[in-house]
mmCIF file of C-alpha atoms and ligand atoms in Angstrom:
data_model
loop_
_atom_site.group_PDB
_atom_site.id
_atom_site.type_symbol
_atom_site.label_atom_id
_atom_site.label_comp_id
_atom_site.label_asym_id
_atom_site.label_seq_id
_atom_site.Cartn_x
_atom_site.Cartn_y
_atom_site.Cartn_z
ATOM 1 C CA MET A 293 -26.134 246.434 290.941
ATOM 2 C CA PRO A 294 -24.050 244.696 288.227
ATOM 3 C CA THR A 295 -21.919 241.697 289.224
ATOM 4 C CA VAL A 296 -18.118 241.698 289.118
ATOM 5 C CA GLU A 297 -18.324 239.586 285.980
ATOM 6 C CA GLU A 298 -20.642 242.084 284.300
ATOM 7 C CA ILE A 299 -18.259 244.891 285.171
ATOM 8 C CA ARG A 300 -15.336 242.945 283.793
ATOM 9 C CA LYS A 301 -17.303 242.334 280.608
ATOM 10 C CA ALA A 302 -18.078 246.046 280.306
ATOM 11 C CA LEU A 303 -14.368 246.817 280.648
ATOM 12 C CA GLU A 304 -13.559 244.845 277.521
ATOM 13 C CA VAL A 305 -14.135 248.020 275.535
ATOM 14 C CA VAL A 306 -11.229 249.734 277.281
ATOM 15 C CA ILE A 307 -8.317 249.425 274.919
ATOM 16 C CA ASP A 308 -4.695 250.004 275.847
ATOM 17 C CA PRO A 309 -3.759 252.596 273.218
ATOM 18 C CA GLU A 310 -0.168 251.371 273.015
ATOM 19 C CA LEU A 311 -0.749 247.649 272.982
ATOM 20 C CA HIS A 312 -3.972 247.884 270.962
ATOM 21 C CA ARG A 313 -5.780 245.302 273.048
ATOM 22 C CA SER A 314 -8.444 245.306 275.676
ATOM 23 C CA ILE A 315 -7.193 245.668 279.238
ATOM 24 C CA VAL A 316 -9.310 242.637 280.115
ATOM 25 C CA GLU A 317 -7.550 240.527 277.517
ATOM 26 C CA LEU A 318 -4.210 241.891 278.717
ATOM 27 C CA ASP A 319 -5.133 240.915 282.266
ATOM 28 C CA MET A 320 -4.445 244.409 283.550
ATOM 29 C CA ILE A 321 -7.497 244.620 285.801
ATOM 30 C CA ARG A 322 -6.247 243.814 289.233
ATOM 31 C CA ARG A 323 -9.361 244.289 291.360
ATOM 32 C CA ILE A 324 -13.046 245.088 291.071
ATOM 33 C CA GLU A 325 -14.936 245.944 294.244
ATOM 34 C CA LEU A 326 -18.579 246.727 294.762
ATOM 35 C CA GLY A 327 -19.410 249.128 297.555
ATOM 36 C CA ALA A 328 -22.698 250.215 299.037
ATOM 37 C CA ASP A 329 -24.885 252.697 297.131
ATOM 38 C CA GLY A 330 -23.765 251.712 293.637
ATOM 39 C CA GLU A 331 -20.118 252.498 294.253
ATOM 40 C CA VAL A 332 -17.560 250.578 292.169
ATOM 41 C CA SER A 333 -13.768 250.543 292.608
ATOM 42 C CA VAL A 334 -11.548 249.274 289.830
ATOM 43 C CA THR A 335 -7.782 248.843 290.124
ATOM 44 C CA VAL A 336 -5.857 248.800 286.856
ATOM 45 C CA SER A 337 -2.263 247.547 286.720
ATOM 46 C CA LEU A 338 0.005 249.601 284.507
ATOM 47 C CA THR A 339 3.261 248.535 282.943
ATOM 48 C CA THR A 340 5.144 251.456 284.524
ATOM 49 C CA ALA A 341 4.299 253.743 287.427
ATOM 50 C CA GLY A 342 4.759 256.869 285.342
ATOM 51 C CA CYS A 343 2.522 255.578 282.564
ATOM 52 C CA PRO A 344 1.560 258.570 280.407
ATOM 53 C CA ILE A 345 -1.786 257.055 279.509
ATOM 54 C CA ARG A 346 -3.145 256.921 283.072
ATOM 55 C CA GLY A 347 -5.605 259.684 282.241
ATOM 56 C CA HIS A 348 -6.938 257.729 279.301
ATOM 57 C CA PHE A 349 -7.562 254.674 281.475
ATOM 58 C CA GLN A 350 -9.091 256.763 284.215
ATOM 59 C CA SER A 351 -11.765 258.217 281.971
ATOM 60 C CA SER A 352 -12.435 255.206 279.775
ATOM 61 C CA VAL A 353 -12.739 252.815 282.727
ATOM 62 C CA ARG A 354 -15.098 255.245 284.443
ATOM 63 C CA ASP A 355 -17.196 255.683 281.291
ATOM 64 C CA ALA A 356 -17.419 251.947 280.667
ATOM 65 C CA VAL A 357 -18.567 251.152 284.211
ATOM 66 C CA MET A 358 -20.830 254.189 284.616
ATOM 67 C CA GLY A 359 -22.791 252.900 281.642
ATOM 68 C CA LEU A 360 -24.030 249.948 283.718
ATOM 69 C CA ASP A 361 -27.388 250.042 285.460
ATOM 70 C CA GLY A 362 -27.199 250.738 289.172
ATOM 71 C CA VAL A 363 -23.688 252.218 289.187
ATOM 72 C CA ARG A 364 -23.561 255.631 290.789
ATOM 73 C CA SER A 365 -19.877 256.301 291.181
ATOM 74 C CA VAL A 366 -16.628 254.782 289.907
ATOM 75 C CA ASN A 367 -13.286 254.914 291.600
ATOM 76 C CA VAL A 368 -10.260 254.128 289.440
ATOM 77 C CA ASP A 369 -7.002 253.174 291.177
ATOM 78 C CA PHE A 370 -3.711 252.159 289.702
ATOM 79 C CA ASP A 371 -0.885 249.870 290.621
ATOM 80 C CA VAL A 372 2.069 248.521 288.676
ATOM 81 C CA LEU A 373 2.386 245.052 287.162
ATOM 82 C CA SER A 374 4.787 242.786 289.020
ATOM 83 C CA ASP A 375 7.717 241.379 287.049
ATOM 84 C CA GLU A 376 5.871 238.115 286.820
ATOM 85 C CA GLN A 377 2.744 239.764 285.472
ATOM 86 C CA LYS A 378 4.832 241.737 283.018
ATOM 87 C CA SER A 379 6.339 238.519 281.687
ATOM 88 C CA ALA A 380 2.907 237.002 281.337
ATOM 89 C CA LEU A 381 1.808 240.096 279.452
ATOM 90 C CA GLN A 382 4.844 239.832 277.241
ATOM 91 C CA ARG A 383 3.952 236.249 276.508
ATOM 92 C CA THR A 384 0.414 237.211 275.540
ATOM 93 C CA LEU A 385 1.747 239.925 273.283
ATOM 94 C CA GLY A 386 4.512 237.830 271.794
ATOM 95 C CA ARG A 387 2.147 235.106 270.856
ATOM 96 C CA ASN A 388 -0.234 237.494 269.211
ATOM 97 C CA ASP A 389 2.404 239.632 267.612
ATOM 98 C CA LEU A 390 3.113 236.936 265.073
ATOM 99 C CA PRO A 391 0.358 235.742 262.766
ATOM 100 C CA ALA A 392 -1.038 232.412 263.855
ATOM 101 C CA GLY A 393 0.738 230.380 261.198
ATOM 102 C CA ALA A 394 4.288 231.651 261.639
ATOM 103 C CA LEU A 395 6.504 229.054 263.268
ATOM 104 C CA ALA A 396 3.410 226.996 264.016
ATOM 105 C CA LEU A 397 5.281 223.928 262.824
ATOM 106 C CA VAL A 398 8.461 224.605 264.788
ATOM 107 C CA GLU A 399 8.680 222.441 267.887
ATOM 108 C CA ASN A 400 11.633 223.973 269.699
ATOM 109 C CA VAL A 401 13.163 227.412 269.380
ATOM 110 C CA VAL A 402 16.593 227.593 270.982
ATOM 111 C CA CYS A 403 18.461 230.884 271.246
ATOM 112 C CA VAL A 404 22.221 230.566 271.541
ATOM 113 C CA GLY A 405 23.588 233.548 273.416
ATOM 114 C CA SER A 406 26.635 234.774 275.260
ATOM 115 C CA GLY A 407 27.698 237.837 277.161
ATOM 116 C CA LYS A 408 30.359 238.745 274.625
ATOM 117 C CA GLY A 409 31.576 237.975 271.136
ATOM 118 C CA GLY A 410 34.318 235.600 270.103
ATOM 119 C CA VAL A 411 33.374 232.791 272.474
ATOM 120 C CA GLY A 412 32.306 230.496 269.650
ATOM 121 C CA LYS A 413 28.568 231.055 269.609
ATOM 122 C CA SER A 414 28.236 230.905 265.842
ATOM 123 C CA THR A 415 30.628 227.987 265.545
ATOM 124 C CA LEU A 416 28.580 226.061 268.080
ATOM 125 C CA THR A 417 25.247 227.056 266.527
ATOM 126 C CA ALA A 418 26.336 225.839 263.096
ATOM 127 C CA ASN A 419 27.733 222.593 264.457
ATOM 128 C CA LEU A 420 24.868 221.935 266.864
ATOM 129 C CA ALA A 421 22.511 222.333 263.924
ATOM 130 C CA ALA A 422 24.498 219.811 261.907
ATOM 131 C CA ALA A 423 24.677 217.458 264.880
ATOM 132 C CA LEU A 424 20.906 217.673 265.437
ATOM 133 C CA ALA A 425 20.370 216.991 261.748
ATOM 134 C CA GLY A 426 22.716 214.025 262.143
ATOM 135 C CA GLU A 427 20.385 212.731 264.862
ATOM 136 C CA GLY A 428 17.545 212.772 262.353
ATOM 137 C CA ARG A 429 16.024 216.062 263.452
ATOM 138 C CA ARG A 430 14.649 218.730 261.109
ATOM 139 C CA VAL A 431 16.679 221.818 261.829
ATOM 140 C CA GLY A 432 16.721 225.488 260.919
ATOM 141 C CA VAL A 433 19.236 228.192 261.786
ATOM 142 C CA LEU A 434 18.300 231.837 262.043
ATOM 143 C CA ASP A 435 21.330 234.068 262.159
ATOM 144 C CA ALA A 436 20.113 236.945 264.310
ATOM 145 C CA ASP A 437 23.572 238.434 264.709
ATOM 146 C CA VAL A 438 22.613 241.182 262.285
ATOM 147 C CA TRP A 439 25.731 243.201 262.924
ATOM 148 C CA GLY A 440 28.274 240.395 262.902
ATOM 149 C CA TYR A 441 26.672 237.625 260.876
ATOM 150 C CA SER A 442 28.972 234.688 260.250
ATOM 151 C CA ILE A 443 26.578 231.780 259.750
ATOM 152 C CA PRO A 444 26.546 232.069 255.925
ATOM 153 C CA ARG A 445 30.302 231.598 255.774
ATOM 154 C CA MET A 446 30.382 228.837 258.392
ATOM 155 C CA LEU A 447 27.737 226.839 256.551
ATOM 156 C CA GLY A 448 29.256 227.419 253.127
ATOM 157 C CA LEU A 449 26.446 229.658 251.876
ATOM 158 C CA ALA A 450 28.238 232.993 251.654
ATOM 159 C CA ALA A 451 27.698 233.427 247.931
ATOM 160 C CA GLU A 452 24.055 232.403 247.729
ATOM 161 C CA ARG A 453 20.772 234.278 247.663
ATOM 162 C CA PRO A 454 17.424 232.943 248.849
ATOM 163 C CA ALA A 455 14.520 232.633 246.426
ATOM 164 C CA VAL A 456 11.007 233.877 247.009
ATOM 165 C CA SER A 457 8.041 231.521 246.701
ATOM 166 C CA ALA A 458 4.826 232.112 244.765
ATOM 167 C CA GLU A 459 3.217 233.014 248.107
ATOM 168 C CA ARG A 460 5.897 235.693 248.465
ATOM 169 C CA LYS A 461 7.626 233.874 251.280
ATOM 170 C CA ILE A 462 11.398 233.784 251.486
ATOM 171 C CA ILE A 463 12.730 230.262 251.042
ATOM 172 C CA PRO A 464 15.587 229.549 253.465
ATOM 173 C CA LEU A 465 18.821 228.324 251.928
ATOM 174 C CA ASP A 466 19.698 224.703 252.409
ATOM 175 C CA ALA A 467 22.974 223.605 253.988
ATOM 176 C CA ASN A 468 22.942 219.809 253.862
ATOM 177 C CA GLY A 469 19.356 219.672 255.008
ATOM 178 C CA ILE A 470 19.574 222.607 257.420
ATOM 179 C CA ALA A 471 17.267 225.536 256.594
ATOM 180 C CA VAL A 472 19.285 228.722 256.985
ATOM 181 C CA MET A 473 18.380 232.398 257.042
ATOM 182 C CA SER A 474 20.736 235.311 257.593
ATOM 183 C CA ILE A 475 20.837 239.001 256.918
ATOM 184 C CA GLY A 476 24.155 238.185 255.274
ATOM 185 C CA PHE A 477 22.210 236.750 252.315
ATOM 186 C CA PHE A 478 20.790 240.176 251.537
ATOM 187 C CA VAL A 479 23.670 242.583 251.968
ATOM 188 C CA PRO A 480 27.033 242.716 250.225
ATOM 189 C CA GLU A 481 29.659 240.778 252.162
ATOM 190 C CA ASP A 482 31.367 242.702 254.963
ATOM 191 C CA SER A 483 29.020 245.646 254.683
ATOM 192 C CA ALA A 484 27.834 246.989 258.003
ATOM 193 C CA VAL A 485 24.182 246.705 258.926
ATOM 194 C CA VAL A 486 23.210 249.681 261.041
ATOM 195 C CA TRP A 487 19.618 248.911 261.913
ATOM 196 C CA ARG A 488 18.396 249.760 265.344
ATOM 197 C CA GLY A 489 15.058 250.014 267.078
ATOM 198 C CA PRO A 490 11.956 249.671 264.912
ATOM 199 C CA MET A 491 13.847 248.724 261.736
ATOM 200 C CA LEU A 492 15.577 245.943 263.566
ATOM 201 C CA HIS A 493 12.362 244.742 265.141
ATOM 202 C CA LYS A 494 10.743 244.691 261.730
ATOM 203 C CA ALA A 495 13.592 242.793 260.115
ATOM 204 C CA LEU A 496 13.636 240.126 262.811
ATOM 205 C CA LYS A 497 9.878 239.809 262.714
ATOM 206 C CA GLN A 498 10.112 239.324 258.982
ATOM 207 C CA PHE A 499 12.723 236.601 259.430
ATOM 208 C CA LEU A 500 10.230 234.753 261.561
ATOM 209 C CA GLU A 501 6.985 235.311 259.723
ATOM 210 C CA ASP A 502 7.944 235.854 256.083
ATOM 211 C CA VAL A 503 10.349 232.953 255.906
ATOM 212 C CA GLU A 504 9.043 229.568 254.884
ATOM 213 C CA TRP A 505 10.523 227.653 257.811
ATOM 214 C CA GLY A 506 8.086 224.787 257.476
ATOM 215 C CA ALA A 507 8.067 221.893 259.917
ATOM 216 C CA LEU A 508 11.156 221.867 262.134
ATOM 217 C CA ASP A 509 12.108 220.040 265.291
ATOM 218 C CA PHE A 510 14.621 222.730 266.190
ATOM 219 C CA LEU A 511 15.108 226.313 265.118
ATOM 220 C CA LEU A 512 18.454 227.504 266.482
ATOM 221 C CA ILE A 513 18.933 231.237 266.716
ATOM 222 C CA ASP A 514 22.446 232.658 266.750
ATOM 223 C CA LEU A 515 22.111 235.807 268.853
ATOM 224 C CA PRO A 516 24.470 238.743 268.688
ATOM 225 C CA PRO A 517 26.768 239.054 271.684
ATOM 226 C CA GLY A 518 25.455 240.863 274.714
ATOM 227 C CA THR A 519 22.001 241.634 275.898
ATOM 228 C CA GLY A 520 20.793 244.315 273.516
ATOM 229 C CA ASP A 521 17.839 245.034 271.244
ATOM 230 C CA VAL A 522 17.914 241.834 269.238
ATOM 231 C CA SER A 523 17.599 239.561 272.227
ATOM 232 C CA MET A 524 14.807 241.657 273.658
ATOM 233 C CA THR A 525 12.919 241.737 270.372
ATOM 234 C CA LEU A 526 13.238 238.016 269.869
ATOM 235 C CA ALA A 527 12.205 237.286 273.424
ATOM 236 C CA GLN A 528 9.111 239.314 272.779
ATOM 237 C CA LEU A 529 8.380 237.595 269.482
ATOM 238 C CA LEU A 530 9.271 234.126 270.717
ATOM 239 C CA PRO A 531 8.129 233.700 274.295
ATOM 240 C CA GLN A 532 8.335 229.936 273.869
ATOM 241 C CA ALA A 533 12.060 230.015 273.114
ATOM 242 C CA SER A 534 14.647 228.581 275.422
ATOM 243 C CA PHE A 535 18.129 229.901 275.869
ATOM 244 C CA VAL A 536 21.515 228.194 275.760
ATOM 245 C CA ILE A 537 24.424 230.166 277.146
ATOM 246 C CA VAL A 538 27.917 229.813 275.764
ATOM 247 C CA THR A 539 30.829 230.687 277.991
ATOM 248 C CA THR A 540 34.544 230.016 278.208
ATOM 249 C CA PRO A 541 36.159 228.443 281.274
ATOM 250 C CA GLN A 542 37.517 231.648 282.794
ATOM 251 C CA PRO A 543 35.827 233.106 285.865
ATOM 252 C CA ALA A 544 35.769 236.510 284.139
ATOM 253 C CA ALA A 545 33.933 235.074 281.134
ATOM 254 C CA GLN A 546 31.505 233.403 283.458
ATOM 255 C CA ARG A 547 30.644 236.772 284.983
ATOM 256 C CA VAL A 548 29.982 238.187 281.527
ATOM 257 C CA ALA A 549 27.862 235.185 280.599
ATOM 258 C CA ARG A 550 25.863 235.642 283.774
ATOM 259 C CA ARG A 551 24.624 238.944 282.375
ATOM 260 C CA ALA A 552 23.167 237.102 279.399
ATOM 261 C CA ALA A 553 21.451 234.823 281.885
ATOM 262 C CA GLU A 554 20.061 237.786 283.786
ATOM 263 C CA MET A 555 18.709 239.205 280.554
ATOM 264 C CA ALA A 556 17.055 235.885 279.734
ATOM 265 C CA HIS A 557 15.462 235.901 283.173
ATOM 266 C CA LYS A 558 14.265 239.444 282.766
ATOM 267 C CA VAL A 559 12.451 238.660 279.536
ATOM 268 C CA SER A 560 11.412 235.323 281.075
ATOM 269 C CA LEU A 561 13.038 233.056 278.527
ATOM 270 C CA GLU A 562 13.771 229.709 280.050
ATOM 271 C CA ILE A 563 17.485 228.907 280.249
ATOM 272 C CA SER A 564 17.928 225.308 279.232
ATOM 273 C CA GLY A 565 21.662 224.893 279.652
ATOM 274 C CA VAL A 566 25.236 226.098 279.437
ATOM 275 C CA ILE A 567 27.885 225.067 276.939
ATOM 276 C CA GLU A 568 31.494 225.698 277.824
ATOM 277 C CA ASN A 569 33.563 226.387 274.728
ATOM 278 C CA MET A 570 37.326 226.607 274.464
ATOM 279 C CA ALA A 571 37.461 224.114 277.303
ATOM 280 C CA GLY A 572 41.149 223.470 276.886
ATOM 281 C CA PHE A 573 43.135 223.035 273.709
ATOM 282 C CA VAL A 574 43.452 219.528 272.352
ATOM 283 C CA THR A 575 46.520 219.071 270.169
ATOM 284 C CA PRO A 576 46.435 216.911 267.063
ATOM 285 C CA ASP A 577 48.142 214.249 269.214
ATOM 286 C CA GLY A 578 45.311 214.348 271.730
ATOM 287 C CA GLU A 579 47.132 216.215 274.477
ATOM 288 C CA ARG A 580 44.969 218.659 276.392
ATOM 289 C CA TYR A 581 46.056 222.041 277.749
ATOM 290 C CA ALA A 582 43.724 224.063 279.972
ATOM 291 C CA ILE A 583 44.763 227.369 278.440
ATOM 292 C CA PHE A 584 41.712 229.262 279.674
ATOM 293 C CA GLY A 585 41.598 227.564 283.037
ATOM 294 C CA GLU A 586 38.867 225.203 284.080
ATOM 295 C CA GLY A 587 35.464 225.005 285.616
ATOM 296 C CA GLY A 588 33.758 228.212 284.433
ATOM 297 C CA GLY A 589 31.016 226.419 282.546
ATOM 298 C CA GLN A 590 30.194 224.087 285.407
ATOM 299 C CA ALA A 591 30.216 226.957 287.896
ATOM 300 C CA LEU A 592 27.802 228.969 285.764
ATOM 301 C CA ALA A 593 25.549 225.958 285.183
ATOM 302 C CA ASP A 594 25.475 225.254 288.927
ATOM 303 C CA GLU A 595 24.698 228.836 289.698
ATOM 304 C CA LEU A 596 21.824 228.919 287.189
ATOM 305 C CA ASP A 597 20.748 225.436 288.229
ATOM 306 C CA VAL A 598 20.731 224.174 284.633
ATOM 307 C CA PRO A 599 22.722 221.358 283.033
ATOM 308 C CA LEU A 600 26.170 221.828 281.550
ATOM 309 C CA LEU A 601 25.374 220.504 278.087
ATOM 310 C CA GLY A 602 28.952 220.147 276.953
ATOM 311 C CA ARG A 603 32.572 221.166 277.270
ATOM 312 C CA VAL A 604 33.913 221.788 273.806
ATOM 313 C CA PRO A 605 37.704 221.949 273.489
ATOM 314 C CA LEU A 606 39.600 224.165 271.100
ATOM 315 C CA THR A 607 40.848 222.090 268.232
ATOM 316 C CA MET A 608 42.516 223.225 265.051
ATOM 317 C CA PRO A 609 40.150 221.226 262.811
ATOM 318 C CA LEU A 610 37.122 223.026 264.299
ATOM 319 C CA ARG A 611 38.585 226.395 263.427
ATOM 320 C CA ALA A 612 39.626 225.209 259.959
ATOM 321 C CA ALA A 613 36.270 223.600 259.167
ATOM 322 C CA SER A 614 34.396 226.734 260.241
ATOM 323 C CA ASP A 615 36.521 228.821 257.918
ATOM 324 C CA ALA A 616 35.996 226.311 255.121
ATOM 325 C CA GLY A 617 32.212 226.390 255.520
ATOM 326 C CA VAL A 618 31.741 222.755 256.535
ATOM 327 C CA PRO A 619 30.507 221.804 260.008
ATOM 328 C CA LEU A 620 33.227 219.739 261.661
ATOM 329 C CA VAL A 621 30.653 217.365 263.148
ATOM 330 C CA VAL A 622 29.937 216.309 259.556
ATOM 331 C CA GLU A 623 33.483 216.348 258.256
ATOM 332 C CA ASN A 624 35.062 214.683 261.247
ATOM 333 C CA PRO A 625 32.558 213.463 263.818
ATOM 334 C CA ASP A 626 35.334 211.933 265.926
ATOM 335 C CA ASP A 627 37.331 215.085 266.518
ATOM 336 C CA PRO A 628 37.200 215.819 270.290
ATOM 337 C CA ALA A 629 35.335 219.075 269.596
ATOM 338 C CA SER A 630 32.813 217.244 267.392
ATOM 339 C CA GLN A 631 32.241 214.637 270.053
ATOM 340 C CA ALA A 632 31.541 217.292 272.654
ATOM 341 C CA ILE A 633 29.166 219.154 270.337
ATOM 342 C CA ARG A 634 27.299 215.980 269.452
ATOM 343 C CA HIS A 635 26.962 215.283 273.161
ATOM 344 C CA ALA A 636 25.498 218.762 273.664
ATOM 345 C CA ALA A 637 23.071 218.212 270.770
ATOM 346 C CA ARG A 638 21.820 215.001 272.363
ATOM 347 C CA GLY A 639 21.368 216.969 275.555
ATOM 348 C CA LEU A 640 19.183 219.469 273.711
ATOM 349 C CA ILE A 641 17.092 216.633 272.352
ATOM 350 C CA ALA A 642 16.722 215.132 275.808
ATOM 351 C CA LEU A 643 15.663 218.492 277.242
ATOM 352 C CA ALA A 644 13.119 219.264 274.526
ATOM 353 C CA PRO A 645 9.530 218.783 275.581
ATOM 354 C CA PRO A 646 7.832 215.868 273.864
ATOM 355 C CA PRO A 647 6.322 216.930 270.538
ATOM 356 C CA ARG A 648 2.816 218.341 270.546
ATOM 357 C CA PRO A 649 0.193 215.768 269.646
ATOM 358 C CA SER A 650 -0.703 217.521 266.387
ATOM 359 C CA ALA A 651 2.870 217.479 265.142
ATOM 360 C CA PRO A 652 4.297 214.652 263.106
ATOM 361 C CA ALA A 653 6.351 212.199 265.168
ATOM 362 C CA PRO A 654 10.057 213.017 265.200
ATOM 363 C CA VAL A 655 12.384 211.017 263.057
ATOM 364 C CA GLY A 656 14.621 208.728 265.119
ATOM 365 C CA MET A 657 14.802 208.328 268.858
ATOM 366 C CA ALA A 658 15.904 210.783 271.501
ATOM 367 C CA LEU A 659 19.162 209.523 272.939
ATOM 368 C CA PRO A 660 19.654 209.959 276.640
ATOM 369 C CA MET A 661 22.472 212.304 277.557
ATOM 370 C CA ALA A 662 25.666 210.507 278.401
ATOM 371 C CA GLY A 663 27.479 211.346 281.617
HETATM 372 N N1 ADP B 164 36.240 225.168 270.057
HETATM 373 C C1 ADP B 164 36.875 225.838 269.086
HETATM 374 N N2 ADP B 164 37.991 225.356 268.520
HETATM 375 C C2 ADP B 164 38.636 226.055 267.565
HETATM 376 N N3 ADP B 164 38.253 227.235 267.108
HETATM 377 C C3 ADP B 164 37.136 227.770 267.625
HETATM 378 C C4 ADP B 164 36.383 227.113 268.632
HETATM 379 N N4 ADP B 164 35.326 227.887 268.949
HETATM 380 C C5 ADP B 164 35.409 228.978 268.163
HETATM 381 N N5 ADP B 164 36.501 228.925 267.382
HETATM 382 C C6 ADP B 164 36.967 229.928 266.437
HETATM 383 O O1 ADP B 164 36.955 231.168 267.141
HETATM 384 C C7 ADP B 164 36.502 232.218 266.320
HETATM 385 C C8 ADP B 164 35.305 232.899 266.949
HETATM 386 O O2 ADP B 164 34.211 232.005 266.983
HETATM 387 P P1 ADP B 164 32.728 232.472 266.622
HETATM 388 O O3 ADP B 164 31.912 231.227 266.576
HETATM 389 O O4 ADP B 164 32.714 233.340 265.434
HETATM 390 O O5 ADP B 164 32.385 233.294 267.935
HETATM 391 P P2 ADP B 164 31.103 234.212 268.270
HETATM 392 O O6 ADP B 164 30.006 233.813 267.351
HETATM 393 O O7 ADP B 164 30.812 233.926 269.708
HETATM 394 O O8 ADP B 164 31.551 235.618 268.060
HETATM 395 C C9 ADP B 164 36.199 231.589 264.973
HETATM 396 O O9 ADP B 164 37.311 231.780 264.118
HETATM 397 C C10 ADP B 164 36.028 230.113 265.271
HETATM 398 O O10 ADP B 164 36.395 229.315 264.182
HETATM 399 MG MG1 MG B 165 29.008 235.003 265.961
#
């Protein structure tokens, strides 16, 4: 009789026709049992109960095991991957979906998401990037809001086009040391991008693997609002990414933001923190009005058991600087909104895992989070 290990080895030839990998490598073999009289039972975990390729697995598993000396009958059973196993599978796939070199030199990938648009996600992404750069970090911004891109304008790059290197890689544009890539660089301003499904997947994949990101401490990704295709695709391509959720102080907004959190959980992206934006309006004289109420960010952070990285007030200079294409944290680091964003950036640094040994040491020191 063959051993369990020999049977497992023999099963390496069984390829999942959709995922194009061996079911052993994909860790889809749940159980191998040896009975009396050369009887073998194999349980294969499928991604869905109604998997249309059951029949394929049934016959190829049987054929692979029958080929072993001493095996007289093969029983193939099925069960369904648990959510946890599915996430692990997704991680395996994500990692292998990108060629080994892509993003190899990026230490931290941080997706900035929200349940809905207009909460200041892009404004915060652009300013967090500038604040991280101000802390001596190497930073890139990928604008993944393919349908509502606004990063080019906010970073003053709306009229520019990226070049292509001799190796046929796209060179990100430079905004004061920040490497920036956006679909907005490739389409006429204000034209609608209608990609969905495979086209979208391909475009995002290209932004990750055909762009010369180089060595970065942080790659910030400005997600489109909601929990749709883009977030799912990126989660699949970037299983190592963490997720920062932007919300406003209202309880209703917090409920919407919670959906983004649920999505992150579902695709097993780690949520690293919440940023509350529009946390009151601060007048030019420094008076503060809680126009959207208070406490939503903290409540969401408590519920998700993650830190509240910052409470960023509405200020007129932040709106004006965004429109003018200059991050306010650079133009006026002392504005109350800038201070809050810089605080959040230091929080991101504090939360980032220490750099991998092979990577160059980061420039500067990680500051502990205040407060
Ligand atoms: N804290 C803030 N203070 C002032 N204006 C802000 C603030 N946050 C966002 N805005 C403004 O609100 C609008 C929407 O912000 P944006 O970053 O585009 O949101 P999103 O990316 O979530 O759709 C922009 O005009 C931006 O300048
Ligand atoms: Mg936006």
